């Protein structure tokens, strides 16, 4: 991995930067805008010098944000800062979903009104495109589609634009940009990855910036891989951001449990005769949405609100759910008209129950009578929208009540304004942590409405999100400590996996499993190790080898391991010292500083072991508790070849529901 780069001096009081900052100040607080500007400057500081010629090493990095935290604002400000400081061209790669592409293009054009911003139809006329390239700086927004990307690259080649200093910003870089054939272990390369690599090769002076809130797939590339970032800028959310703590923290009170069987009832693909009845959890979620949205509309009649239902990737399931909610709307309208009927009395009782529930987290609600009267007026205009690959519906709020039903199109990258209630039920057998986290559309700048916000999902899925929130927090803490990417490992809670397997090389991924062992294949026994042995002798003198074990700290364990070297003739993959120490630091952060040590001296061990085989015998591992990391360490006697006495360590990871995943070079 690259060392910390020298940061260039960046000037921010230039036209494009000043303009985009002024625009942001009309939408965000000064504090938030200042934070965005600082992160944008950090990106450009670490980028290649656009006027100094090709860099000695490839220039690449990562902007690591949070879900719905305003990464696009940092992208637009970074673009302005880049062109104000010498970059001639900025290429922004974005989603191939037309809805999201248009959303990005519109945002960039609005923020960068002083620049030519070209979309994916603007290089079909190659002559005109070449003429536009002669006026620098400029911006190109391109969707990540193999054919479209290739056509853009060919347009640059036709224009002879190789000499342009270029910042390539790859939004959601972990999604489509990696080689999806990596796991096959051959030379095959997926189309999008191949063309992005060609872009990075074509422009000699370029920086490739990956942008995502879920970088697990990037950090699990080999340490020397060209798609593993060599520096990271950690984006922090601005004022009013609501993330994992609000929903999955210790004191969170915004989750409503849904029976897993109910979610299955919404999937028509598993049913020969799907029910036409709205299940109770979905019905309650819709009631809460009506009460919550109306309570706000009474105070702010010009605001509209959203409900999200995301339980499946099947278009057939989506159509079924839309039909159910259409029926719910019709039944609710008719029931509200029949004021003397038992059905009306039951509905009002249900409204009162969810109103009381909302009062637990939002005390300042209008009266229930006022809310019900306004529901009668607004529900006729409720907009129920199918948003998936078969629909052309946009995600915009054009009614008081906006109910969105869909699958992947409602996942990664999309922003749903004023989202109050989410009903979530995606339940794969082995969920990928990064994919599930990208479904957290309830995150975002929602503090104003947090008291009337609710998330409906089964307990099992809530547990998944909770574990993922812990994993994300651990990873961000790690990146904070090692911003140049010089760290190893991701904390993964079972039954999750970090990312999809097709983008990872199975021969370069290691796992430290809870309760598992790791040791050097053989210790280094050269004469210059004598001083380390003497240091360890002194440091370990207080430990009685007759005792089963002694409690100590992870800090002490790290100190000891740093003095133990492996024999390079026998190699080291699982026992890589940086990886081992990073894993111990992560365990310390997650579970505390406690550890155990078991010492034995005078051992005659002369044969290498596998890195997960170890040297323990006679059931001695059972003598030490398994609730904290344990260092078993043996002092080896000289052997017949006259090698020096050395210490040979073996580490056991504590039991628990986790693994630590990492990558290494082959």
Coordinates of C-alpha atoms in Angstrom, one line a residue, residues 105-334:
X105 CA -26.9 14.8 -14.1
X106 CA -29.5 17.3 -12.9
X107 CA -27.7 17.8 -9.6
X108 CA -24.3 18.3 -11.2
X109 CA -25.6 20.8 -13.8
X110 CA -27.5 22.8 -11.1
X111 CA -24.4 22.9 -8.9
X112 CA -21.9 23.7 -11.6
X113 CA -23.7 26.2 -13.7
X114 CA -20.4 27.8 -14.9
X115 CA -19.1 24.6 -16.5
X116 CA -20.1 22.6 -19.6
X117 CA -21.7 19.4 -18.2
X118 CA -22.2 16.7 -20.9
X119 CA -24.6 13.8 -20.5
X120 CA -24.5 10.4 -22.1
X121 CA -26.1 11.6 -25.4
X122 CA -23.7 14.4 -25.9
X123 CA -20.8 12.5 -27.6
X124 CA -22.8 10.8 -30.3
X125 CA -21.7 13.6 -32.7
X126 CA -18.0 13.1 -32.3
X127 CA -17.1 16.2 -34.3
X128 CA -19.1 18.5 -32.0
X129 CA -17.8 16.6 -28.9
X130 CA -14.2 17.2 -30.0
X131 CA -14.9 20.9 -30.5
X132 CA -16.4 21.1 -26.9
X133 CA -13.3 19.4 -25.5
X134 CA -11.2 22.2 -26.7
X135 CA -12.8 24.5 -24.1
X136 CA -11.6 23.3 -20.8
X137 CA -12.4 22.7 -18.0
X138 CA -15.6 20.6 -18.5
X139 CA -17.5 17.7 -16.9
X140 CA -18.9 14.5 -18.4
X141 CA -21.6 12.4 -16.6
X142 CA -21.7 8.9 -17.9
X143 CA -23.8 5.9 -16.8
X144 CA -21.9 2.7 -16.0
X145 CA -23.0 0.7 -19.0
X146 CA -20.4 -1.2 -20.9
X147 CA -21.6 0.1 -24.3
X148 CA -22.1 3.7 -23.2
X149 CA -18.7 3.8 -21.4
X150 CA -16.9 2.4 -24.5
X151 CA -18.6 4.9 -26.8
X152 CA -17.4 7.7 -24.5
X153 CA -13.8 6.4 -24.5
X154 CA -13.8 6.1 -28.3
X155 CA -15.1 9.7 -28.5
X156 CA -12.1 10.8 -26.4
X157 CA -9.8 8.8 -28.6
X158 CA -11.3 10.2 -31.8
X159 CA -10.8 13.7 -30.4
X160 CA -7.2 13.0 -29.5
X161 CA -7.9 14.0 -25.9
X162 CA -5.2 11.8 -24.2
X163 CA -3.4 14.8 -22.8
X164 CA -6.3 16.1 -20.7
X165 CA -5.6 16.0 -16.9
X166 CA -8.6 14.1 -15.6
X167 CA -10.4 13.4 -12.4
X168 CA -12.5 10.2 -12.7
X169 CA -15.2 10.0 -10.0
X170 CA -16.8 6.6 -9.8
X171 CA -20.0 6.9 -7.8
X172 CA -21.1 3.6 -6.1
X173 CA -17.8 2.2 -7.2
X174 CA -18.3 -1.1 -5.4
X175 CA -21.5 -1.9 -7.3
X176 CA -20.6 -2.4 -11.0
X177 CA -17.0 -1.3 -11.4
X178 CA -15.2 -4.4 -10.0
X179 CA -14.4 -7.4 -12.1
X180 CA -17.3 -9.7 -11.6
X181 CA -15.3 -12.7 -12.9
X182 CA -12.6 -12.5 -10.3
X183 CA -13.8 -15.5 -8.4
X184 CA -13.4 -17.7 -11.4
X185 CA -9.6 -17.4 -11.2
X186 CA -9.0 -16.9 -14.9
X187 CA -8.1 -14.0 -17.1
X188 CA -11.7 -13.1 -18.0
X189 CA -12.7 -9.5 -17.2
X190 CA -16.2 -8.1 -17.0
X191 CA -17.0 -5.4 -19.5
X192 CA -17.5 -2.4 -17.3
X193 CA -14.4 -3.1 -15.3
X194 CA -12.4 -3.5 -18.5
X195 CA -13.5 -0.1 -19.9
X196 CA -13.0 1.8 -16.6
X197 CA -9.5 0.3 -16.5
X198 CA -9.0 1.5 -20.1
X199 CA -10.0 5.0 -19.0
X200 CA -7.5 5.0 -16.2
X201 CA -4.8 3.8 -18.7
X202 CA -5.8 6.2 -21.5
X203 CA -5.3 9.4 -19.5
X204 CA -1.6 9.5 -18.3
X205 CA -2.5 12.3 -15.8
X206 CA -5.5 11.1 -13.8
X207 CA -6.8 10.4 -10.4
X208 CA -9.4 7.6 -10.0
X209 CA -11.7 8.4 -7.0
X210 CA -14.1 5.6 -5.9
X211 CA -17.2 6.8 -4.0
X212 CA -19.4 4.6 -1.8
X213 CA -21.0 4.1 1.6
X214 CA -20.3 0.3 1.4
X215 CA -16.6 -0.3 0.5
X216 CA -16.3 -3.8 1.8
X217 CA -15.7 -5.3 -1.7
X218 CA -13.0 -2.7 -2.3
X219 CA -11.1 -3.3 0.9
X220 CA -11.2 -7.1 0.3
X221 CA -9.3 -6.7 -2.9
X222 CA -5.7 -7.8 -2.6
X223 CA -3.4 -5.1 -1.0
X224 CA -1.7 -4.5 -4.4
X225 CA -4.9 -4.5 -6.4
X226 CA -5.5 -1.5 -8.6
X227 CA -9.1 -1.2 -7.4
X228 CA -8.2 -1.2 -3.7
X229 CA -7.9 2.5 -2.7
X230 CA -4.5 3.8 -1.5
X231 CA -6.1 6.7 0.4
X232 CA -9.4 7.3 2.0
X233 CA -11.3 10.5 2.8
X234 CA -13.9 9.8 5.4
X235 CA -17.1 11.8 4.9
X236 CA -19.0 12.7 8.0
X237 CA -22.8 13.6 7.8
X238 CA -24.0 17.1 8.5
X239 CA -26.5 18.4 11.0
X240 CA -29.8 16.6 11.0
X241 CA -28.5 13.3 9.7
X242 CA -30.3 10.1 10.9
X243 CA -28.3 6.9 10.6
X244 CA -27.9 3.5 12.2
X245 CA -27.9 4.7 15.8
X246 CA -31.4 6.1 15.5
X247 CA -32.9 2.8 14.4
X248 CA -30.5 0.1 15.7
X249 CA -28.8 1.8 18.7
X250 CA -29.3 0.7 22.3
X251 CA -32.1 3.2 23.0
X252 CA -33.8 3.1 19.5
X253 CA -37.6 3.1 19.6
X254 CA -38.5 3.4 15.9
X255 CA -38.8 -0.2 14.9
X256 CA -42.1 -2.2 14.6
X257 CA -41.9 -5.9 14.4
X258 CA -43.4 -7.8 11.5
X259 CA -44.0 -11.5 11.3
X260 CA -41.7 -13.2 8.8
X261 CA -44.7 -15.3 7.6
X262 CA -46.5 -12.1 6.7
X263 CA -43.7 -11.0 4.4
X264 CA -43.9 -14.4 2.7
X265 CA -47.6 -13.8 2.1
X266 CA -46.7 -10.7 0.1
X267 CA -44.6 -12.8 -2.3
X268 CA -47.0 -14.2 -4.9
X269 CA -44.2 -16.2 -6.4
X270 CA -44.5 -18.7 -3.5
X271 CA -48.3 -19.0 -3.6
X272 CA -50.7 -20.7 -6.1
X273 CA -53.6 -18.4 -4.9
X274 CA -52.2 -15.3 -3.3
X275 CA -54.5 -13.7 -0.6
X276 CA -56.3 -10.4 -1.4
X277 CA -56.1 -9.3 2.2
X278 CA -53.7 -6.7 3.4
X279 CA -51.7 -8.4 6.2
X280 CA -51.8 -6.8 9.7
X281 CA -48.3 -5.5 9.8
X282 CA -48.5 -3.7 6.4
X283 CA -52.0 -2.4 7.4
X284 CA -50.6 -0.9 10.6
X285 CA -47.6 0.6 8.8
X286 CA -50.0 2.3 6.4
X287 CA -52.1 3.6 9.2
X288 CA -49.0 5.0 11.0
X289 CA -48.0 6.7 7.7
X290 CA -51.4 8.3 7.2
X291 CA -51.4 9.6 10.8
X292 CA -47.8 10.7 10.7
X293 CA -47.9 12.4 7.3
X294 CA -51.2 14.2 8.1
X295 CA -49.9 15.5 11.4
X296 CA -47.1 17.2 9.4
X297 CA -49.3 18.4 6.6
X298 CA -51.6 20.2 9.1
X299 CA -48.6 22.3 10.2
X300 CA -46.9 22.5 6.8
X301 CA -49.6 22.2 4.1
X302 CA -47.0 22.6 1.3
X303 CA -45.0 19.5 2.2
X304 CA -45.7 16.0 0.9
X305 CA -44.6 12.7 2.4
X306 CA -43.5 9.2 1.4
X307 CA -44.0 5.5 2.3
X308 CA -41.7 2.7 1.1
X309 CA -42.5 -1.0 0.7
X310 CA -39.4 -3.1 -0.3
X311 CA -39.8 -6.8 0.2
X312 CA -38.8 -8.5 -3.0
X313 CA -37.0 -8.2 -6.4
X314 CA -39.9 -9.9 -8.2
X315 CA -42.0 -7.7 -10.5
X316 CA -44.9 -10.0 -10.0
X317 CA -44.7 -9.5 -6.2
X318 CA -44.6 -5.7 -6.7
X319 CA -47.7 -5.8 -8.8
X320 CA -49.5 -7.9 -6.2
X321 CA -48.5 -5.4 -3.4
X322 CA -49.7 -2.4 -5.4
X323 CA -53.0 -4.2 -5.9
X324 CA -53.3 -4.8 -2.2
X325 CA -52.5 -1.2 -1.3
X326 CA -55.0 0.0 -4.0
X327 CA -57.6 -2.1 -2.2
X328 CA -56.5 -0.7 1.1
X329 CA -57.0 2.8 -0.2
X330 CA -60.4 2.0 -1.6
X331 CA -61.6 0.3 1.6
X332 CA -60.3 3.2 3.8
X333 CA -62.0 5.8 1.7
X334 CA -65.3 3.9 1.8

